[in-house]
PDB file of C-alpha atoms in Angstrom:
ATOM      1  CA  ALA A   7      25.028  78.816  66.780  1.00  0.00           C
ATOM      2  CA  GLN A   8      23.688  81.175  69.718  1.00  0.00           C
ATOM      3  CA  THR A   9      26.796  81.000  72.957  1.00  0.00           C
ATOM      4  CA  VAL A  10      27.039  82.764  75.929  1.00  0.00           C
ATOM      5  CA  THR A  11      29.379  83.850  78.352  1.00  0.00           C
ATOM      6  CA  GLN A  12      29.835  84.913  82.169  1.00  0.00           C
ATOM      7  CA  SER A  13      33.871  85.995  82.367  1.00  0.00           C
ATOM      8  CA  GLN A  14      34.182  86.501  85.983  1.00  0.00           C
ATOM      9  CA  PRO A  15      33.947  83.243  87.306  1.00  0.00           C
ATOM     10  CA  GLU A  16      33.119  84.394  91.245  1.00  0.00           C
ATOM     11  CA  MET A  17      32.304  88.264  92.460  1.00  0.00           C
ATOM     12  CA  SER A  18      32.239  89.629  95.603  1.00  0.00           C
ATOM     13  CA  VAL A  19      30.181  93.015  97.209  1.00  0.00           C
ATOM     14  CA  GLN A  20      30.034  94.541 100.616  1.00  0.00           C
ATOM     15  CA  GLU A  21      26.316  94.049 101.921  1.00  0.00           C
ATOM     16  CA  ALA A  22      24.042  97.507 100.859  1.00  0.00           C
ATOM     17  CA  GLU A  23      26.332  98.343  97.871  1.00  0.00           C
ATOM     18  CA  THR A  24      26.209  97.408  94.418  1.00  0.00           C
ATOM     19  CA  VAL A  25      27.573  95.507  92.449  1.00  0.00           C
ATOM     20  CA  THR A  26      26.943  94.303  88.909  1.00  0.00           C
ATOM     21  CA  LEU A  27      27.684  91.137  86.557  1.00  0.00           C
ATOM     22  CA  SER A  28      28.046  90.410  82.780  1.00  0.00           C
ATOM     23  CA  CYS A  29      27.324  88.643  80.248  1.00  0.00           C
ATOM     24  CA  THR A  30      27.409  88.368  76.476  1.00  0.00           C
ATOM     25  CA  TYR A  31      26.072  86.501  73.646  1.00  0.00           C
ATOM     26  CA  ASP A  32      26.618  85.753  70.302  1.00  0.00           C
ATOM     27  CA  THR A  33      23.372  85.286  67.666  1.00  0.00           C
ATOM     28  CA  SER A  34      22.347  86.275  64.521  1.00  0.00           C
ATOM     29  CA  GLU A  35      19.037  85.930  65.162  1.00  0.00           C
ATOM     30  CA  SER A  36      16.991  89.299  65.793  1.00  0.00           C
ATOM     31  CA  ASP A  37      13.904  88.179  68.051  1.00  0.00           C
ATOM     32  CA  TYR A  38      15.276  86.137  71.028  1.00  0.00           C
ATOM     33  CA  TYR A  39      14.776  86.648  75.977  1.00  0.00           C
ATOM     34  CA  LEU A  40      17.309  86.666  77.924  1.00  0.00           C
ATOM     35  CA  PHE A  41      17.605  86.035  81.597  1.00  0.00           C
ATOM     36  CA  TRP A  42      19.525  85.676  84.879  1.00  0.00           C
ATOM     37  CA  TYR A  43      18.261  83.145  87.177  1.00  0.00           C
ATOM     38  CA  LYS A  44      19.965  82.132  90.829  1.00  0.00           C
ATOM     39  CA  GLN A  45      20.901  79.096  91.874  1.00  0.00           C
ATOM     40  CA  PRO A  46      21.794  79.932  95.880  1.00  0.00           C
ATOM     41  CA  PRO A  47      23.362  76.583  97.711  1.00  0.00           C
ATOM     42  CA  SER A  48      19.871  74.985  97.744  1.00  0.00           C
ATOM     43  CA  ARG A  49      20.602  73.938  94.644  1.00  0.00           C
ATOM     44  CA  GLN A  50      16.969  74.931  93.715  1.00  0.00           C
ATOM     45  CA  MET A  51      17.467  77.514  89.584  1.00  0.00           C
ATOM     46  CA  ILE A  52      15.491  80.528  90.127  1.00  0.00           C
ATOM     47  CA  LEU A  53      14.229  83.585  87.471  1.00  0.00           C
ATOM     48  CA  VAL A  54      14.927  86.709  88.623  1.00  0.00           C
ATOM     49  CA  ILE A  55      14.908  89.018  85.579  1.00  0.00           C
ATOM     50  CA  ARG A  56      13.714  88.577  82.061  1.00  0.00           C
ATOM     51  CA  GLN A  57      14.589  91.183  79.063  1.00  0.00           C
ATOM     52  CA  GLU A  58      12.268  90.733  75.314  1.00  0.00           C
ATOM     53  CA  ALA A  59      15.421  91.198  73.084  1.00  0.00           C
ATOM     54  CA  TYR A  60      12.201  93.804  71.123  1.00  0.00           C
ATOM     55  CA  LYS A  61      12.414  96.122  73.449  1.00  0.00           C
ATOM     56  CA  GLN A  62      14.506  98.814  73.983  1.00  0.00           C
ATOM     57  CA  GLN A  63      13.365  99.763  77.855  1.00  0.00           C
ATOM     58  CA  ASN A  64      15.530  97.598  80.341  1.00  0.00           C
ATOM     59  CA  ALA A  65      13.392  95.132  82.200  1.00  0.00           C
ATOM     60  CA  THR A  66      13.632  95.693  86.457  1.00  0.00           C
ATOM     61  CA  GLU A  67      12.503  93.956  89.423  1.00  0.00           C
ATOM     62  CA  ASN A  68      13.404  95.626  92.872  1.00  0.00           C
ATOM     63  CA  ARG A  69      16.584  95.868  93.561  1.00  0.00           C
ATOM     64  CA  PHE A  70      17.323  93.937  89.328  1.00  0.00           C
ATOM     65  CA  SER A  71      18.139  95.640  86.546  1.00  0.00           C
ATOM     66  CA  VAL A  72      19.581  94.832  83.735  1.00  0.00           C
ATOM     67  CA  ASN A  73      21.703  96.881  81.160  1.00  0.00           C
ATOM     68  CA  PHE A  74      20.678  95.373  77.585  1.00  0.00           C
ATOM     69  CA  GLN A  75      23.118  96.556  75.262  1.00  0.00           C
ATOM     70  CA  LYS A  76      21.938  94.978  72.099  1.00  0.00           C
ATOM     71  CA  ALA A  77      24.000  96.057  69.617  1.00  0.00           C
ATOM     72  CA  ALA A  78      26.745  95.342  71.959  1.00  0.00           C
ATOM     73  CA  LYS A  79      25.377  91.745  71.769  1.00  0.00           C
ATOM     74  CA  SER A  80      25.723  92.310  75.919  1.00  0.00           C
ATOM     75  CA  PHE A  81      23.221  92.205  79.241  1.00  0.00           C
ATOM     76  CA  SER A  82      24.737  93.048  82.511  1.00  0.00           C
ATOM     77  CA  LEU A  83      23.268  92.334  85.432  1.00  0.00           C
ATOM     78  CA  LYS A  84      22.976  95.176  88.291  1.00  0.00           C
ATOM     79  CA  ILE A  85      22.219  93.942  92.274  1.00  0.00           C
ATOM     80  CA  SER A  86      21.787  97.132  93.723  1.00  0.00           C
ATOM     81  CA  ASP A  87      21.704  96.751  97.700  1.00  0.00           C
ATOM     82  CA  SER A  88      22.959  93.970  97.995  1.00  0.00           C
ATOM     83  CA  GLN A  89      21.563  91.624 100.635  1.00  0.00           C
ATOM     84  CA  LEU A  90      23.019  88.187 102.209  1.00  0.00           C
ATOM     85  CA  GLY A  91      21.070  85.740 100.298  1.00  0.00           C
ATOM     86  CA  ASP A  92      21.933  87.478  97.553  1.00  0.00           C
ATOM     87  CA  ALA A  93      24.999  85.074  97.802  1.00  0.00           C
ATOM     88  CA  ALA A  94      24.384  82.549  94.719  1.00  0.00           C
ATOM     89  CA  MET A  95      25.874  81.663  91.101  1.00  0.00           C
ATOM     90  CA  TYR A  96      24.280  83.777  88.613  1.00  0.00           C
ATOM     91  CA  PHE A  97      23.679  82.419  85.651  1.00  0.00           C
ATOM     92  CA  CYS A  98      22.987  84.508  82.085  1.00  0.00           C
ATOM     93  CA  ALA A  99      20.426  82.139  79.681  1.00  0.00           C
ATOM     94  CA  TYR A 100      19.757  83.049  76.176  1.00  0.00           C
ATOM     95  CA  ARG A 101      16.419  81.724  74.592  1.00  0.00           C
ATOM     96  CA  THR A 102      15.029  81.931  70.692  1.00  0.00           C
ATOM     97  CA  ARG A 103      11.173  83.921  70.409  1.00  0.00           C
ATOM     98  CA  VAL A 104      11.220  82.368  66.913  1.00  0.00           C
ATOM     99  CA  GLY A 105       8.047  80.092  66.452  1.00  0.00           C
ATOM    100  CA  GLY A 106       8.428  76.524  66.120  1.00  0.00           C
ATOM    101  CA  GLY A 107       8.947  73.663  68.799  1.00  0.00           C
ATOM    102  CA  ALA A 108      12.716  74.601  68.699  1.00  0.00           C
ATOM    103  CA  THR A 109      11.809  78.352  70.837  1.00  0.00           C
ATOM    104  CA  ASN A 110      12.082  76.728  74.862  1.00  0.00           C
ATOM    105  CA  LYS A 111      15.639  76.364  74.986  1.00  0.00           C
ATOM    106  CA  LEU A 112      17.949  77.798  77.314  1.00  0.00           C
ATOM    107  CA  ILE A 113      21.276  78.352  76.594  1.00  0.00           C
ATOM    108  CA  PHE A 114      22.764  78.595  80.026  1.00  0.00           C
ATOM    109  CA  GLY A 115      26.517  80.626  80.291  1.00  0.00           C
ATOM    110  CA  THR A 116      28.512  79.185  82.725  1.00  0.00           C
ATOM    111  CA  GLY A 117      27.796  81.282  86.032  1.00  0.00           C
ATOM    112  CA  THR A 118      28.890  83.937  88.219  1.00  0.00           C
ATOM    113  CA  LEU A 119      29.603  82.932  92.061  1.00  0.00           C
ATOM    114  CA  LEU A 120      28.636  85.374  93.614  1.00  0.00           C
ATOM    115  CA  ALA A 121      30.013  86.335  96.657  1.00  0.00           C
ATOM    116  CA  VAL A 122      28.355  89.442  99.927  1.00  0.00           C
ATOM    117  CA  GLN A 123      30.216  89.999 102.658  1.00  0.00           C
ATOM    118  CA  PRO A 124      28.295  91.798 105.454  1.00  0.00           C
TER     119      PRO A 124
ATOM    120  CA  ASP B 239       0.924  75.186  93.779  1.00  0.00           C
ATOM    121  CA  ALA B 240       3.478  72.275  94.441  1.00  0.00           C
ATOM    122  CA  GLY B 241       6.155  73.538  91.329  1.00  0.00           C
ATOM    123  CA  VAL B 242       8.573  70.904  89.889  1.00  0.00           C
ATOM    124  CA  ILE B 243       8.326  67.751  92.130  1.00  0.00           C
ATOM    125  CA  GLN B 244      11.540  65.798  91.805  1.00  0.00           C
ATOM    126  CA  SER B 245      12.203  62.782  92.767  1.00  0.00           C
ATOM    127  CA  PRO B 246      14.564  60.925  94.705  1.00  0.00           C
ATOM    128  CA  ARG B 247      16.334  64.332  95.027  1.00  0.00           C
ATOM    129  CA  HIS B 248      19.241  62.329  96.016  1.00  0.00           C
ATOM    130  CA  GLU B 249      20.669  58.541  94.539  1.00  0.00           C
ATOM    131  CA  VAL B 250      24.148  57.066  94.888  1.00  0.00           C
ATOM    132  CA  THR B 251      24.151  53.446  92.860  1.00  0.00           C
ATOM    133  CA  GLU B 252      27.222  51.430  92.435  1.00  0.00           C
ATOM    134  CA  MET B 253      28.343  51.656  88.716  1.00  0.00           C
ATOM    135  CA  GLY B 254      26.708  49.328  85.964  1.00  0.00           C
ATOM    136  CA  GLN B 255      23.535  49.787  87.790  1.00  0.00           C
ATOM    137  CA  GLU B 256      20.344  51.182  86.525  1.00  0.00           C
ATOM    138  CA  VAL B 257      19.318  54.661  87.534  1.00  0.00           C
ATOM    139  CA  THR B 258      15.635  55.471  87.014  1.00  0.00           C
ATOM    140  CA  LEU B 259      14.923  60.112  88.119  1.00  0.00           C
ATOM    141  CA  ARG B 260      11.647  61.187  87.794  1.00  0.00           C
ATOM    142  CA  CYS B 261       9.787  64.646  87.613  1.00  0.00           C
ATOM    143  CA  LYS B 262       6.401  65.914  88.426  1.00  0.00           C
ATOM    144  CA  PRO B 263       6.290  68.545  86.106  1.00  0.00           C
ATOM    145  CA  ILE B 264       3.399  71.289  87.356  1.00  0.00           C
ATOM    146  CA  SER B 265       0.502  71.493  85.906  1.00  0.00           C
ATOM    147  CA  GLY B 266      -0.701  72.972  82.894  1.00  0.00           C
ATOM    148  CA  HIS B 267       2.532  73.256  81.536  1.00  0.00           C
ATOM    149  CA  ASN B 268       3.211  71.781  78.211  1.00  0.00           C
ATOM    150  CA  SER B 269       7.271  72.367  77.910  1.00  0.00           C
ATOM    151  CA  LEU B 270       8.926  69.768  80.782  1.00  0.00           C
ATOM    152  CA  PHE B 271      13.815  69.922  80.015  1.00  0.00           C
ATOM    153  CA  TRP B 272      15.735  67.559  81.985  1.00  0.00           C
ATOM    154  CA  TYR B 273      18.553  69.655  81.878  1.00  0.00           C
ATOM    155  CA  ARG B 274      22.107  68.138  83.401  1.00  0.00           C
ATOM    156  CA  GLN B 275      24.688  69.963  85.895  1.00  0.00           C
ATOM    157  CA  THR B 276      28.570  69.465  86.245  1.00  0.00           C
ATOM    158  CA  MET B 277      31.576  71.593  87.334  1.00  0.00           C
ATOM    159  CA  MET B 278      33.973  70.414  84.264  1.00  0.00           C
ATOM    160  CA  ARG B 279      30.443  71.336  82.022  1.00  0.00           C
ATOM    161  CA  GLY B 280      27.975  72.879  83.427  1.00  0.00           C
ATOM    162  CA  LEU B 281      24.139  73.416  82.973  1.00  0.00           C
ATOM    163  CA  GLU B 282      23.509  71.493  79.595  1.00  0.00           C
ATOM    164  CA  LEU B 283      20.044  71.083  78.108  1.00  0.00           C
ATOM    165  CA  LEU B 284      20.070  67.174  77.224  1.00  0.00           C
ATOM    166  CA  ILE B 285      15.899  66.548  76.034  1.00  0.00           C
ATOM    167  CA  TYR B 286      12.920  68.557  75.318  1.00  0.00           C
ATOM    168  CA  PHE B 287       9.038  67.263  75.325  1.00  0.00           C
ATOM    169  CA  ASN B 288       7.138  69.296  74.164  1.00  0.00           C
ATOM    170  CA  ASN B 289       3.241  67.613  74.885  1.00  0.00           C
ATOM    171  CA  ASN B 290       4.812  64.582  75.630  1.00  0.00           C
ATOM    172  CA  VAL B 291       6.657  64.132  72.676  1.00  0.00           C
ATOM    173  CA  PRO B 292      10.253  64.055  72.668  1.00  0.00           C
ATOM    174  CA  ILE B 293      11.456  68.201  70.305  1.00  0.00           C
ATOM    175  CA  ASP B 294      15.832  67.172  71.312  1.00  0.00           C
ATOM    176  CA  ASP B 295      17.189  64.759  72.517  1.00  0.00           C
ATOM    177  CA  SER B 296      20.924  65.542  71.511  1.00  0.00           C
ATOM    178  CA  GLY B 297      22.117  66.953  74.274  1.00  0.00           C
ATOM    179  CA  MET B 298      21.557  63.142  75.924  1.00  0.00           C
ATOM    180  CA  PRO B 299      25.186  61.988  76.105  1.00  0.00           C
ATOM    181  CA  GLU B 300      25.058  58.420  74.626  1.00  0.00           C
ATOM    182  CA  ASP B 301      22.328  55.027  73.804  1.00  0.00           C
ATOM    183  CA  ARG B 302      22.743  55.398  77.842  1.00  0.00           C
ATOM    184  CA  PHE B 303      20.309  57.284  78.246  1.00  0.00           C
ATOM    185  CA  SER B 304      17.106  57.450  77.365  1.00  0.00           C
ATOM    186  CA  ALA B 305      13.590  59.900  79.100  1.00  0.00           C
ATOM    187  CA  LYS B 306       9.935  58.982  78.450  1.00  0.00           C
ATOM    188  CA  MET B 307       7.163  61.180  79.320  1.00  0.00           C
ATOM    189  CA  PRO B 308       3.853  58.773  78.831  1.00  0.00           C
ATOM    190  CA  ASN B 309       1.971  61.615  79.857  1.00  0.00           C
ATOM    191  CA  ALA B 310       1.867  65.222  80.790  1.00  0.00           C
ATOM    192  CA  SER B 311       2.174  64.719  84.370  1.00  0.00           C
ATOM    193  CA  PHE B 312       5.251  62.432  84.935  1.00  0.00           C
ATOM    194  CA  SER B 313       8.788  62.316  82.772  1.00  0.00           C
ATOM    195  CA  THR B 314      11.784  59.345  83.865  1.00  0.00           C
ATOM    196  CA  LEU B 315      14.998  59.761  83.307  1.00  0.00           C
ATOM    197  CA  LYS B 316      17.367  56.614  82.689  1.00  0.00           C
ATOM    198  CA  ILE B 317      20.526  55.828  82.510  1.00  0.00           C
ATOM    199  CA  GLN B 318      21.462  52.312  82.091  1.00  0.00           C
ATOM    200  CA  PRO B 319      23.695  51.095  83.095  1.00  0.00           C
ATOM    201  CA  SER B 320      25.464  53.987  85.518  1.00  0.00           C
ATOM    202  CA  GLU B 321      29.400  54.328  85.606  1.00  0.00           C
ATOM    203  CA  PRO B 322      30.763  57.342  87.259  1.00  0.00           C
ATOM    204  CA  ARG B 323      31.146  59.781  85.158  1.00  0.00           C
ATOM    205  CA  ASP B 324      27.188  60.235  85.265  1.00  0.00           C
ATOM    206  CA  SER B 325      27.627  61.818  88.524  1.00  0.00           C
ATOM    207  CA  ALA B 326      25.686  64.799  88.551  1.00  0.00           C
ATOM    208  CA  VAL B 327      22.662  67.810  89.074  1.00  0.00           C
ATOM    209  CA  TYR B 328      19.853  66.429  87.028  1.00  0.00           C
ATOM    210  CA  PHE B 329      16.992  69.025  87.097  1.00  0.00           C
ATOM    211  CA  CYS B 330      13.741  69.182  85.305  1.00  0.00           C
ATOM    212  CA  ALA B 331      12.097  72.419  84.430  1.00  0.00           C
ATOM    213  CA  SER B 332       8.813  72.904  82.989  1.00  0.00           C
ATOM    214  CA  SER B 333       7.309  76.106  81.139  1.00  0.00           C
ATOM    215  CA  PHE B 334       3.971  76.481  79.237  1.00  0.00           C
ATOM    216  CA  PHE B 335       4.864  76.387  75.374  1.00  0.00           C
ATOM    217  CA  ARG B 336       2.399  78.712  74.104  1.00  0.00           C
ATOM    218  CA  GLY B 337       4.069  79.899  70.821  1.00  0.00           C
ATOM    219  CA  SER B 338       6.706  82.027  71.745  1.00  0.00           C
ATOM    220  CA  GLY B 339       7.195  80.580  74.872  1.00  0.00           C
ATOM    221  CA  ASN B 340       7.594  81.513  78.661  1.00  0.00           C
ATOM    222  CA  GLU B 341       9.537  81.039  81.976  1.00  0.00           C
ATOM    223  CA  GLN B 342      10.724  77.718  83.104  1.00  0.00           C
ATOM    224  CA  PHE B 343      10.505  76.677  86.410  1.00  0.00           C
ATOM    225  CA  PHE B 344      12.866  74.329  87.614  1.00  0.00           C
ATOM    226  CA  GLY B 345      12.369  71.312  90.364  1.00  0.00           C
ATOM    227  CA  PRO B 346      14.677  71.094  92.941  1.00  0.00           C
ATOM    228  CA  GLY B 347      16.948  68.556  91.454  1.00  0.00           C
ATOM    229  CA  THR B 348      18.498  64.823  91.906  1.00  0.00           C
ATOM    230  CA  ARG B 349      22.380  64.903  92.539  1.00  0.00           C
ATOM    231  CA  LEU B 350      23.477  61.557  91.007  1.00  0.00           C
ATOM    232  CA  THR B 351      26.672  59.354  92.645  1.00  0.00           C
ATOM    233  CA  VAL B 352      27.981  56.319  90.899  1.00  0.00           C
ATOM    234  CA  LEU B 353      30.703  54.723  93.239  1.00  0.00           C
TER     235      LEU B 353
END
């Protein structure tokens, strides 16, 4: 069974600085998706970025980028020029890409609570 | 698009009562998911549907929990009888499943408190 591990329960960053959130996962599959979701105090789960395992290029979305190391099964999120609105719980998630009815199931890590200091 | 709609947003009930949570997925989406979030267990998938058919309900904690999806635009999660340990935030999410899957969009959640 696949597992997702986020080893940093809490992180803190100064406004305008850069922070990296860690995520590792365990799987025997070769093709899958990885995601970072953001959950602000409003509780709304918001997709930040996604990575397809077959793509070697790291995904980027404006100030958010990932460092995807497939062999190491590592998927870290880098937030550049941190803003106060980035303060939230961040969840790493895994989903298999193999065909069939089970492909939509997301497996979440335990989350990292990010504080942004003004 | 209104996004995934959940109701109620907050529910407070007494132990033993029946609780029904409702979800309207994004129009056009054909996969629907129910999650539960607690401090102790994090985010757990309870059940999900593809084309209104339950695909995996292995996360449903016990027989007190049941979920239905009578049509493509509506789903319910029912707890009967409710217990204090069911207190959690329950999320509904939907996506468009097309073989290789797609992003899940989450609703705002229902905060359930069972006294």
